[in-house]
Amino acid sequence: MSESGFKVHALELGPMENFVYLVEDVSTRRTAVVDPAWDVDSIIQAAGKLDLHITDILLTHSHHDHINGIEGVLNQVSAEVHLLKPEYEFWQHELDKPRLHHGGDEISLGDSRIKILHTPGHTPGSACYQLGNEIITGDTLFVFGCGRCDMKGGSPEKMFQTLKAMKERLPEDMLIHPGHNYSVKKSSTLAEQIEGNPFMHYEDEEQFIHYRMQVHDKTRDEPYASLSKQQLKIANLL
Ligand SMILES: [Fe+2]
């Protein structure tokens, strides 16, 4: 059990290696499902096995592979859906009384506090959820990677600013839980990402944009591994 009284359980589900997380408040058993998708029965069964009571659904963003289990979960349990207001406006999807948040808001889950960070770049209203020294990052930050910025609503400029702010403001020992299992490891610390995530090596916005939009997908494959600044320099010369 973590000192702050919560646990993060990861389920890898579906054809796109999505991570669905169960965030448990240990003292009350209240539980939030982050990005319910693909296999609702597995989500409900995992919660049942751990004796968890799902009361909340947290969305990191509105892409299909992160939300296609919302309805299925709501058919089985009564839960409040949380997302950032700019993502709700971007999505333009009908939800029954969602809780719309602004960046910096906190959600209470029993005795645990979950802080929502607004982290645009992959989509306009992408969110990360921070609990104590752990953070669920959706498709903003992957282990040794970051989300695409070339889809509708994506912005490499915003992604650069988002990752810069995360690098500067979050503690280096923070544990990162990404939205997909695209790497050689399932979670990582921020320090390890600053060291080996190519998207965290850039100081210059234009160079970051060029790498994200033109170079990255041609020079790297999954599973993503650590890439030093030197290796990144070489990749950019290809
Ligand atoms: Fe996505």
PDB file of N, CA, C and O in Angstrom, residues 24-53:
ATOM      1  N   GLU A  24      -7.621   2.872  -6.836  1.00  0.00           N
ATOM      2  CA  GLU A  24      -8.320   2.446  -5.624  1.00  0.00           C
ATOM      3  C   GLU A  24      -7.991   3.363  -4.457  1.00  0.00           C
ATOM      4  O   GLU A  24      -6.821   3.601  -4.174  1.00  0.00           O
ATOM      5  N   ASP A  25      -9.021   3.875  -3.789  1.00  0.00           N
ATOM      6  CA  ASP A  25      -8.810   4.521  -2.492  1.00  0.00           C
ATOM      7  C   ASP A  25      -8.907   3.417  -1.442  1.00  0.00           C
ATOM      8  O   ASP A  25      -9.980   2.852  -1.227  1.00  0.00           O
ATOM      9  N   VAL A  26      -7.777   3.125  -0.816  1.00  0.00           N
ATOM     10  CA  VAL A  26      -7.671   1.895  -0.021  1.00  0.00           C
ATOM     11  C   VAL A  26      -8.650   1.869   1.150  1.00  0.00           C
ATOM     12  O   VAL A  26      -9.306   0.861   1.410  1.00  0.00           O
ATOM     13  N   SER A  27      -8.807   2.990   1.863  1.00  0.00           N
ATOM     14  CA  SER A  27      -9.620   2.936   3.087  1.00  0.00           C
ATOM     15  C   SER A  27     -11.109   2.791   2.797  1.00  0.00           C
ATOM     16  O   SER A  27     -11.823   2.159   3.562  1.00  0.00           O
ATOM     17  N   THR A  28     -11.585   3.355   1.679  1.00  0.00           N
ATOM     18  CA  THR A  28     -13.036   3.299   1.415  1.00  0.00           C
ATOM     19  C   THR A  28     -13.407   2.295   0.325  1.00  0.00           C
ATOM     20  O   THR A  28     -14.587   2.038   0.126  1.00  0.00           O
ATOM     21  N   ARG A  29     -12.417   1.758  -0.403  1.00  0.00           N
ATOM     22  CA  ARG A  29     -12.632   0.880  -1.570  1.00  0.00           C
ATOM     23  C   ARG A  29     -13.210   1.630  -2.768  1.00  0.00           C
ATOM     24  O   ARG A  29     -13.496   1.023  -3.802  1.00  0.00           O
ATOM     25  N   ARG A  30     -13.470   2.927  -2.609  1.00  0.00           N
ATOM     26  CA  ARG A  30     -13.947   3.678  -3.788  1.00  0.00           C
ATOM     27  C   ARG A  30     -12.895   3.611  -4.884  1.00  0.00           C
ATOM     28  O   ARG A  30     -11.692   3.720  -4.617  1.00  0.00           O
ATOM     29  N   THR A  31     -13.353   3.479  -6.121  1.00  0.00           N
ATOM     30  CA  THR A  31     -12.419   3.242  -7.222  1.00  0.00           C
ATOM     31  C   THR A  31     -12.830   4.018  -8.464  1.00  0.00           C
ATOM     32  O   THR A  31     -14.022   4.103  -8.792  1.00  0.00           O
ATOM     33  N   ALA A  32     -11.837   4.584  -9.123  1.00  0.00           N
ATOM     34  CA  ALA A  32     -12.068   5.258 -10.404  1.00  0.00           C
ATOM     35  C   ALA A  32     -11.481   4.398 -11.517  1.00  0.00           C
ATOM     36  O   ALA A  32     -10.378   3.874 -11.373  1.00  0.00           O
ATOM     37  N   VAL A  33     -12.219   4.254 -12.604  1.00  0.00           N
ATOM     38  CA  VAL A  33     -11.684   3.595 -13.794  1.00  0.00           C
ATOM     39  C   VAL A  33     -11.192   4.688 -14.729  1.00  0.00           C
ATOM     40  O   VAL A  33     -11.958   5.593 -15.083  1.00  0.00           O
ATOM     41  N   VAL A  34      -9.937   4.593 -15.140  1.00  0.00           N
ATOM     42  CA  VAL A  34      -9.402   5.574 -16.086  1.00  0.00           C
ATOM     43  C   VAL A  34      -9.452   4.970 -17.486  1.00  0.00           C
ATOM     44  O   VAL A  34      -8.915   3.887 -17.730  1.00  0.00           O
ATOM     45  N   ASP A  35     -10.120   5.671 -18.392  1.00  0.00           N
ATOM     46  CA  ASP A  35     -10.221   5.284 -19.809  1.00  0.00           C
ATOM     47  C   ASP A  35     -10.791   3.877 -20.035  1.00  0.00           C
ATOM     48  O   ASP A  35     -10.131   3.007 -20.637  1.00  0.00           O
ATOM     49  N   PRO A  36     -12.018   3.643 -19.577  1.00  0.00           N
ATOM     50  CA  PRO A  36     -12.601   2.301 -19.761  1.00  0.00           C
ATOM     51  C   PRO A  36     -12.811   1.988 -21.237  1.00  0.00           C
ATOM     52  O   PRO A  36     -13.454   2.750 -21.957  1.00  0.00           O
ATOM     53  N   ALA A  37     -12.249   0.867 -21.695  1.00  0.00           N
ATOM     54  CA  ALA A  37     -12.352   0.529 -23.120  1.00  0.00           C
ATOM     55  C   ALA A  37     -12.148  -0.956 -23.344  1.00  0.00           C
ATOM     56  O   ALA A  37     -11.584  -1.659 -22.507  1.00  0.00           O
ATOM     57  N   TRP A  38     -12.642  -1.418 -24.482  1.00  0.00           N
ATOM     58  CA  TRP A  38     -12.400  -2.729 -25.099  1.00  0.00           C
ATOM     59  C   TRP A  38     -13.063  -3.908 -24.399  1.00  0.00           C
ATOM     60  O   TRP A  38     -13.732  -4.692 -25.044  1.00  0.00           O
ATOM     61  N   ASP A  39     -12.837  -4.100 -23.129  1.00  0.00           N
ATOM     62  CA  ASP A  39     -13.302  -5.330 -22.497  1.00  0.00           C
ATOM     63  C   ASP A  39     -13.893  -5.001 -21.124  1.00  0.00           C
ATOM     64  O   ASP A  39     -13.218  -5.134 -20.098  1.00  0.00           O
ATOM     65  N   VAL A  40     -15.156  -4.567 -21.155  1.00  0.00           N
ATOM     66  CA  VAL A  40     -15.805  -4.114 -19.926  1.00  0.00           C
ATOM     67  C   VAL A  40     -15.901  -5.248 -18.907  1.00  0.00           C
ATOM     68  O   VAL A  40     -15.708  -5.028 -17.707  1.00  0.00           O
ATOM     69  N   ASP A  41     -16.165  -6.457 -19.366  1.00  0.00           N
ATOM     70  CA  ASP A  41     -16.285  -7.574 -18.420  1.00  0.00           C
ATOM     71  C   ASP A  41     -14.996  -7.756 -17.623  1.00  0.00           C
ATOM     72  O   ASP A  41     -15.032  -8.005 -16.423  1.00  0.00           O
ATOM     73  N   SER A  42     -13.862  -7.652 -18.296  1.00  0.00           N
ATOM     74  CA  SER A  42     -12.583  -7.783 -17.575  1.00  0.00           C
ATOM     75  C   SER A  42     -12.409  -6.675 -16.541  1.00  0.00           C
ATOM     76  O   SER A  42     -11.851  -6.909 -15.464  1.00  0.00           O
ATOM     77  N   ILE A  43     -12.842  -5.481 -16.887  1.00  0.00           N
ATOM     78  CA  ILE A  43     -12.715  -4.347 -15.952  1.00  0.00           C
ATOM     79  C   ILE A  43     -13.583  -4.604 -14.713  1.00  0.00           C
ATOM     80  O   ILE A  43     -13.108  -4.487 -13.576  1.00  0.00           O
ATOM     81  N   ILE A  44     -14.822  -4.981 -14.950  1.00  0.00           N
ATOM     82  CA  ILE A  44     -15.749  -5.217 -13.835  1.00  0.00           C
ATOM     83  C   ILE A  44     -15.276  -6.414 -12.991  1.00  0.00           C
ATOM     84  O   ILE A  44     -15.309  -6.374 -11.758  1.00  0.00           O
ATOM     85  N   GLN A  45     -14.811  -7.450 -13.670  1.00  0.00           N
ATOM     86  CA  GLN A  45     -14.331  -8.634 -12.938  1.00  0.00           C
ATOM     87  C   GLN A  45     -13.087  -8.324 -12.108  1.00  0.00           C
ATOM     88  O   GLN A  45     -12.959  -8.774 -10.968  1.00  0.00           O
ATOM     89  N   ALA A  46     -12.170  -7.547 -12.683  1.00  0.00           N
ATOM     90  CA  ALA A  46     -10.951  -7.189 -11.939  1.00  0.00           C
ATOM     91  C   ALA A  46     -11.320  -6.395 -10.689  1.00  0.00           C
ATOM     92  O   ALA A  46     -10.781  -6.636  -9.601  1.00  0.00           O
ATOM     93  N   ALA A  47     -12.254  -5.466 -10.841  1.00  0.00           N
ATOM     94  CA  ALA A  47     -12.699  -4.683  -9.680  1.00  0.00           C
ATOM     95  C   ALA A  47     -13.349  -5.604  -8.647  1.00  0.00           C
ATOM     96  O   ALA A  47     -13.084  -5.484  -7.438  1.00  0.00           O
ATOM     97  N   GLY A  48     -14.165  -6.532  -9.100  1.00  0.00           N
ATOM     98  CA  GLY A  48     -14.848  -7.462  -8.193  1.00  0.00           C
ATOM     99  C   GLY A  48     -13.854  -8.323  -7.417  1.00  0.00           C
ATOM    100  O   GLY A  48     -13.976  -8.488  -6.204  1.00  0.00           O
ATOM    101  N   LYS A  49     -12.857  -8.839  -8.119  1.00  0.00           N
ATOM    102  CA  LYS A  49     -11.855  -9.690  -7.471  1.00  0.00           C
ATOM    103  C   LYS A  49     -11.112  -8.957  -6.367  1.00  0.00           C
ATOM    104  O   LYS A  49     -10.724  -9.528  -5.366  1.00  0.00           O
ATOM    105  N   LEU A  50     -10.880  -7.672  -6.597  1.00  0.00           N
ATOM    106  CA  LEU A  50     -10.144  -6.868  -5.616  1.00  0.00           C
ATOM    107  C   LEU A  50     -11.079  -6.233  -4.584  1.00  0.00           C
ATOM    108  O   LEU A  50     -10.648  -5.457  -3.738  1.00  0.00           O
ATOM    109  N   ASP A  51     -12.369  -6.546  -4.704  1.00  0.00           N
ATOM    110  CA  ASP A  51     -13.392  -5.993  -3.808  1.00  0.00           C
ATOM    111  C   ASP A  51     -13.433  -4.464  -3.885  1.00  0.00           C
ATOM    112  O   ASP A  51     -13.454  -3.769  -2.875  1.00  0.00           O
ATOM    113  N   LEU A  52     -13.402  -3.940  -5.098  1.00  0.00           N
ATOM    114  CA  LEU A  52     -13.411  -2.492  -5.316  1.00  0.00           C
ATOM    115  C   LEU A  52     -14.792  -2.038  -5.769  1.00  0.00           C
ATOM    116  O   LEU A  52     -15.500  -2.768  -6.459  1.00  0.00           O
ATOM    117  N   HIS A  53     -15.127  -0.812  -5.406  1.00  0.00           N
ATOM    118  CA  HIS A  53     -16.441  -0.259  -5.703  1.00  0.00           C
ATOM    119  C   HIS A  53     -16.255   0.911  -6.672  1.00  0.00           C
ATOM    120  O   HIS A  53     -15.784   1.980  -6.287  1.00  0.00           O
TER     121      HIS A  53
END
